[in-house]
Short mmCIF file of C-alpha atoms and ligand atoms in Angstrom, two decimals:
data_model
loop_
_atom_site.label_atom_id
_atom_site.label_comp_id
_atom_site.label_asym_id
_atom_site.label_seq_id
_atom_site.Cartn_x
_atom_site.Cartn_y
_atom_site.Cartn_z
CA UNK A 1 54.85 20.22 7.72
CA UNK A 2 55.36 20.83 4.31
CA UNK A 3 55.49 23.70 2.42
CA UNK A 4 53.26 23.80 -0.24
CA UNK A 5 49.87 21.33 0.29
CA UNK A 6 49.19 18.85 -2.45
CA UNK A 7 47.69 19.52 -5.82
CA UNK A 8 44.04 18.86 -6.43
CA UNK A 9 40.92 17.84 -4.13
CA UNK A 10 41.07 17.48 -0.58
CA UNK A 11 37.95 16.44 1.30
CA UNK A 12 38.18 16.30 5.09
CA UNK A 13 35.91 15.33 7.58
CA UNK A 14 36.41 16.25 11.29
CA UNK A 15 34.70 14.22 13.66
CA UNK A 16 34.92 14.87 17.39
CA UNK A 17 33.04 15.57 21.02
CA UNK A 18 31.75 19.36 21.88
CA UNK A 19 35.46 20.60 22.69
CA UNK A 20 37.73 17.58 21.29
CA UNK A 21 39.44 20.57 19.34
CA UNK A 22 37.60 20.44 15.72
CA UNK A 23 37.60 24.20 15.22
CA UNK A 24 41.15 24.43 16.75
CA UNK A 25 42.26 22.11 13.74
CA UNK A 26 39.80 23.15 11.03
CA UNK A 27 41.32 26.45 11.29
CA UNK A 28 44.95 24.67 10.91
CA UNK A 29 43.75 22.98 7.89
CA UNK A 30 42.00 25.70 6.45
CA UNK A 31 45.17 27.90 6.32
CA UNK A 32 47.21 24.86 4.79
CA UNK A 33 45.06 23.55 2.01
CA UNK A 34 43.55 27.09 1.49
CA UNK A 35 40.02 25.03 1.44
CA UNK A 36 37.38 26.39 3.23
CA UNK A 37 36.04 25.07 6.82
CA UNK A 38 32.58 24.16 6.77
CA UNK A 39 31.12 24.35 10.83
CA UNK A 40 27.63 23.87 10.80
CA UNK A 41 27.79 25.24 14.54
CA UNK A 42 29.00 28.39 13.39
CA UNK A 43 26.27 28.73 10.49
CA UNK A 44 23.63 27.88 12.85
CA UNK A 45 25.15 30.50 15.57
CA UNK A 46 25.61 32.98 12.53
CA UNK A 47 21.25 32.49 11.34
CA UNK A 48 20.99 33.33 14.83
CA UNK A 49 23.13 36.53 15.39
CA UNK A 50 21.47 37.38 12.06
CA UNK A 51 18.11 37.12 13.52
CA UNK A 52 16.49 34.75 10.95
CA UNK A 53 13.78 32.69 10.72
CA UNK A 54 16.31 29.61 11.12
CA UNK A 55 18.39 31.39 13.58
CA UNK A 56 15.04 32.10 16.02
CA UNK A 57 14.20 28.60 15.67
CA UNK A 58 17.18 27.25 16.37
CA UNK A 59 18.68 29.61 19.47
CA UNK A 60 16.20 27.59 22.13
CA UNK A 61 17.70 24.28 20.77
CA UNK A 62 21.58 25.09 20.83
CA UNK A 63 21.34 26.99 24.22
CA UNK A 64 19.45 23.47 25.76
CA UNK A 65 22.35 21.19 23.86
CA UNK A 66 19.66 19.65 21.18
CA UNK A 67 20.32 18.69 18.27
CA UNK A 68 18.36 20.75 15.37
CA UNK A 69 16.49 18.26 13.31
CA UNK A 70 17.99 15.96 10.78
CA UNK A 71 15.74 17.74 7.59
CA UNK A 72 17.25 20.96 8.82
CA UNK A 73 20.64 20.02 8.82
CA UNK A 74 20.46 18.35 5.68
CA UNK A 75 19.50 20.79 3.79
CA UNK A 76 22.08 23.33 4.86
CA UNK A 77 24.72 21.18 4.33
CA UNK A 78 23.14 20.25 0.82
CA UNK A 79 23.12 24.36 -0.37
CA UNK A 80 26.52 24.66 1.08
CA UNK A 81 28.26 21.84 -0.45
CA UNK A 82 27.00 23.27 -3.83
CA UNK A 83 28.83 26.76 -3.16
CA UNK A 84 31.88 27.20 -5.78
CA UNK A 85 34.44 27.55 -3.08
CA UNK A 86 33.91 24.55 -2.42
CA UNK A 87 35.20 23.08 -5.65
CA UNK A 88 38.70 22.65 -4.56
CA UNK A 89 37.76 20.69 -1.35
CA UNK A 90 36.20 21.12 1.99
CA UNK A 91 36.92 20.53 5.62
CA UNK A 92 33.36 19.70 7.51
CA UNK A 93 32.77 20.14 10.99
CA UNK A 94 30.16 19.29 13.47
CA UNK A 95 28.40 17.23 10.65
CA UNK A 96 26.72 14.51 10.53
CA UNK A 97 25.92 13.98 13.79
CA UNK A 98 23.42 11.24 13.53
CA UNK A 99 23.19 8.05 11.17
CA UNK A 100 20.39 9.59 8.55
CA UNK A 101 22.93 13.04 8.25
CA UNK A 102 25.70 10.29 7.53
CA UNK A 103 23.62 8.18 4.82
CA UNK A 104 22.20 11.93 3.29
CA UNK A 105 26.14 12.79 3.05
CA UNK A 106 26.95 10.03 1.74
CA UNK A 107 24.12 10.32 -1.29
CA UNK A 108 25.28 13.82 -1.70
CA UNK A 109 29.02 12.73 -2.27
CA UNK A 110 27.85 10.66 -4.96
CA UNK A 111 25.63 13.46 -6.12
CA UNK A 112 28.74 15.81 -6.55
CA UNK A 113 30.87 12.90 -7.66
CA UNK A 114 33.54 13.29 -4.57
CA UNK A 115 34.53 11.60 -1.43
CA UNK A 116 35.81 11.99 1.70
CA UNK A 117 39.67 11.48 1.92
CA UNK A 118 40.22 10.82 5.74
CA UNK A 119 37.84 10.81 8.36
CA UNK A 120 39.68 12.27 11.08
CA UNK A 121 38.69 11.66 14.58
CA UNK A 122 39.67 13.86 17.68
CA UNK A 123 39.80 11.68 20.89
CA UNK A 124 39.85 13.30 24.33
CA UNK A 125 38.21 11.50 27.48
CA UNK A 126 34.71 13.08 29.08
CA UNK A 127 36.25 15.38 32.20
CA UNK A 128 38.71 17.13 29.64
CA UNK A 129 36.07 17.80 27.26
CA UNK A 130 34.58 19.38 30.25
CA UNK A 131 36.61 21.59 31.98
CA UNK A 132 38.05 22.57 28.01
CA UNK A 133 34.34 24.05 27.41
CA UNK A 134 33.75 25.38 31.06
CA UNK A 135 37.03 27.69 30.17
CA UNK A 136 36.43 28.60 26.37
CA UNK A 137 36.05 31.61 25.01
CA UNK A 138 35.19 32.62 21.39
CA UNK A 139 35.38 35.71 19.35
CA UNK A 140 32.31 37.40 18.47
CA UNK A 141 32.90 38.29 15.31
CA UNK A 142 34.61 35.02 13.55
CA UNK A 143 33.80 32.27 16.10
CA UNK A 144 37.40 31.35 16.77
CA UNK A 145 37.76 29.75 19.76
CA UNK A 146 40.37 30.50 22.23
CA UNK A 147 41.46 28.91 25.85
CA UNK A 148 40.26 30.44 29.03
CA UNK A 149 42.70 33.58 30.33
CA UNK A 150 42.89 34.99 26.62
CA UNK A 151 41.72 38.87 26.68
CA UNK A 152 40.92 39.45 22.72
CA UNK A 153 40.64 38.01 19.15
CA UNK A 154 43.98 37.97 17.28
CA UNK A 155 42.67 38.54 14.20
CA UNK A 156 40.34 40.96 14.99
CA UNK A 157 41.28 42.41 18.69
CA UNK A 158 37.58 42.00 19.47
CA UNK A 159 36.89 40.73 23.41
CA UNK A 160 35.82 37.14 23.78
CA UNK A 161 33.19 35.91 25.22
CA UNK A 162 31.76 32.56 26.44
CA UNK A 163 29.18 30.64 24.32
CA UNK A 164 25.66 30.29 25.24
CA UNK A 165 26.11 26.51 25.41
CA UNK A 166 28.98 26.12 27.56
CA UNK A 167 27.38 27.65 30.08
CA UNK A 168 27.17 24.28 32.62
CA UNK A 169 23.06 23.65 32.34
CA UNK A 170 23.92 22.82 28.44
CA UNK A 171 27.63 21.31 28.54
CA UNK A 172 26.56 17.84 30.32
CA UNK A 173 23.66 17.32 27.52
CA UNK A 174 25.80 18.28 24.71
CA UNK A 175 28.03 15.26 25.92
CA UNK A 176 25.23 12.62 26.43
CA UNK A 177 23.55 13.54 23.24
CA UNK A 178 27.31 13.54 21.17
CA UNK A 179 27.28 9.63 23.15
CA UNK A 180 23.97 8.65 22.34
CA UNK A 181 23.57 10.31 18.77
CA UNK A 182 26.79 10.54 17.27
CA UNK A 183 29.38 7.93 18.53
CA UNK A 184 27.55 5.64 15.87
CA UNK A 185 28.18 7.80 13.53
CA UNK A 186 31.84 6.77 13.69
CA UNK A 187 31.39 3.21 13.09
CA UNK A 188 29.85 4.45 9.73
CA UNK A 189 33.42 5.45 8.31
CA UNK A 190 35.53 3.03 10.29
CA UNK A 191 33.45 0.89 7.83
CA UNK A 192 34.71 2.62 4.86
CA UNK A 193 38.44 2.62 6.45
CA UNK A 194 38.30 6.29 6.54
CA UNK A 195 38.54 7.26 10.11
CA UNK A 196 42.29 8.41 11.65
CA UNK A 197 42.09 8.47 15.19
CA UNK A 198 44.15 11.06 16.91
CA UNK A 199 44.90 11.22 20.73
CA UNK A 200 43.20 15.08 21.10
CA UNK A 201 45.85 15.38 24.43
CA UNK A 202 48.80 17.35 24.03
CA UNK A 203 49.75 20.86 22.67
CA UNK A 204 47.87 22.57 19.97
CA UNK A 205 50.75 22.24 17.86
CA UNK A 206 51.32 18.71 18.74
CA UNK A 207 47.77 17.51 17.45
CA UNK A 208 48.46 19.82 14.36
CA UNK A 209 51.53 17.77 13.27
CA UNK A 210 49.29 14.82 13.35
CA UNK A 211 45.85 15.81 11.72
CA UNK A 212 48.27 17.62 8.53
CA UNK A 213 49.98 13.97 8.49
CA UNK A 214 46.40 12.50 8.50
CA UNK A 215 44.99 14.61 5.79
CA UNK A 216 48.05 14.04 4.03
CA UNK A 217 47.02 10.51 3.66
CA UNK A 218 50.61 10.17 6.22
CA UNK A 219 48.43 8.33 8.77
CA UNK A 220 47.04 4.73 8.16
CA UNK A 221 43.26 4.75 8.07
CA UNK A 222 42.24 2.17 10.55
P1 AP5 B 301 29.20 22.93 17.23
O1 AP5 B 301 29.53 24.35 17.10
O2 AP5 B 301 29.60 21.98 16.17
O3 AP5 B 301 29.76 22.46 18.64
P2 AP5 B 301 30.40 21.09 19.16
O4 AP5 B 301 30.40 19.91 18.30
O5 AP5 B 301 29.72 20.94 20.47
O6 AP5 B 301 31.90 21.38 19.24
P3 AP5 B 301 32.58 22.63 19.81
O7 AP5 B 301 32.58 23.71 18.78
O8 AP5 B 301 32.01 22.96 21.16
O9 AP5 B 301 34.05 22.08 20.08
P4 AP5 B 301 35.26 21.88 19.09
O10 AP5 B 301 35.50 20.41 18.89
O11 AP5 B 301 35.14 22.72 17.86
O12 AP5 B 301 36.45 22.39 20.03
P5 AP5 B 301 37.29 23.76 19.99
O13 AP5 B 301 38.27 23.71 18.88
O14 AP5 B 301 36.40 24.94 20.10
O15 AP5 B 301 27.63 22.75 17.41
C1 AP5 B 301 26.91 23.55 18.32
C2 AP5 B 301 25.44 23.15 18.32
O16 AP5 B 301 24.86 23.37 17.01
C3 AP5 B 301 25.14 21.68 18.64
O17 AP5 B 301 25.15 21.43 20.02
C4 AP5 B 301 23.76 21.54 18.01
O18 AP5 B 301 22.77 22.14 18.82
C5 AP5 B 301 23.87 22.36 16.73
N1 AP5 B 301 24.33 21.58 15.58
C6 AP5 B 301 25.50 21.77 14.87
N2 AP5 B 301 25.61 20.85 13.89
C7 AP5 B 301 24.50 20.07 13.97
C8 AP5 B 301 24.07 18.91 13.25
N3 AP5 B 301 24.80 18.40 12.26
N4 AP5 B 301 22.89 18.34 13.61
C9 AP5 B 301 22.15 18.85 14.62
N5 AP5 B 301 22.50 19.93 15.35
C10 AP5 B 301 23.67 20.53 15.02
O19 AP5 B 301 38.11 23.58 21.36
C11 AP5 B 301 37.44 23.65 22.60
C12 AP5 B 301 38.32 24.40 23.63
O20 AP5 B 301 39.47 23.61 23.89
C13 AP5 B 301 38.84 25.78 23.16
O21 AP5 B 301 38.92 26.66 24.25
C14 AP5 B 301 40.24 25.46 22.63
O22 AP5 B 301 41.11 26.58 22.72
C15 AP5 B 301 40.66 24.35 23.60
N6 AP5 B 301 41.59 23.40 23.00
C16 AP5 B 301 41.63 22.96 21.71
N7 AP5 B 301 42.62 22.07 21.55
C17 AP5 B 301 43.20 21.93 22.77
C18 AP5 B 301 44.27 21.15 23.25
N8 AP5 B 301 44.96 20.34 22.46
N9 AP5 B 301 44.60 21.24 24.56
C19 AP5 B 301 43.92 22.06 25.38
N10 AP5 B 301 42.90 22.86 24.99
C20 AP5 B 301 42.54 22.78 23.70
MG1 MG B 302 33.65 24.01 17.07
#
């Protein structure tokens, strides 16, 4: 890896199944281009340890696996795109996750005169995805996600716990809706030559190596 990251914009997209490692990476990338990671699972979880209108709304939906609604989604994505830390690039997570959050991202790229740089796509086969989630554990506080056995946050020492949807009633529909809903989404960028497609098996560090080559531009788009 080198050193120092590139001048100028960087705009990443991270596309993956619940569990293919997207927060694992983000925060890689995060640290390295000094950009900031954009999870719309985490703002959703965070209007909902927050107690807000959004978050009430939205805690039945994420605990069944669902999907909160396209409009919703949209618009969050729209205010936070518009944010001035964002000027120097963005890593996006978790979004979109159906075809009209793809076509409203791409009008908003346009809007803000940017584009994506890679598209870079996580692949790890259905029974690792699930016993991955069965085991994971998260810190409260930031939402880092750690593998099962680990006592505390390092950043913050604070004990993990497990998400409310890995818990198994909500794992299995989180899958079949990520099939159904969002595999097409995929076929979007592979339009646009965009998408890197990374084998998610392997060490942490391993995958690392290859998403920084990918978002290096390292990688051949296929
Ligand atoms: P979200 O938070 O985005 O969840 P997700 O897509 O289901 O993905 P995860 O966060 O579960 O997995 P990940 O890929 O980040 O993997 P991680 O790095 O943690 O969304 C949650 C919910 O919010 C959705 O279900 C939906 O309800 C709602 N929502 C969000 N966005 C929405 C949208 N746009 N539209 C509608 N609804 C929306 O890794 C997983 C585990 O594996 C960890 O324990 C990790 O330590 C471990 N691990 C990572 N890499 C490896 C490796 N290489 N080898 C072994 N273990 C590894
Ligand atoms: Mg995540």
């Amino acid at each position: 890896m080198a050193a120092q990251p590139p001048e100028g914009l960087v705009n990443l997209l991270l596309y993956g199944a619940p569990g293919s490692g997207k927060g694992t990476q983000a925060n890689v990338l995060r640290a390295y281009f000094r950009i900031p990671h954009i999870a719309t699972g985490d703002m959703l979880r965070a209007e909902i340890a927050a107690g807000t209108e959004l978050g009430l709304q939205a805690q039945p939906i994420l605990a069944a696996g669902k999907y909160v609604s396209d409009e919703i989604m949209i618009g969050m994505i729209r205010n936070r795109l518009r944010q001035p830390d964002c000027d120097p690039g963005f890593i996006i997570d978790g979004f979109p996750r159906t075809v009209p959050q793809a076509a409203a991202l791409d009008d908003l790229m346009r809007e803000l005169g940017r584009a994506f740089d890679r598209v870079i796509y996580l692949k790890v086969p259905v029974e690792e995805l699930l016993q991955r989630l069965s085991g994971r554990l998260v810190c409260p506080r930031c939402q880092r996600t750690y593998p099962p056995g680990t006592a505390a946050c390092a950043i913050h020492g604070t004990p993990l716990v497990q998400r409310e949807d890995d818990k198994p009633e909500a794992v299995r529909p989180r899958i079949e809706i990520y099939l159904e809903k969002t595999v097409p989404v995929l076929d979007h960028y592979r339009g646009e030559g965009l998408v890197s497609e990374i084998d998610g098996r392997g060490t942490i560090e391993e995958i690392s190596r290859q998403v920084l080559a990918a978002a290096n531009g390292k990688v051949k788009a296929q």
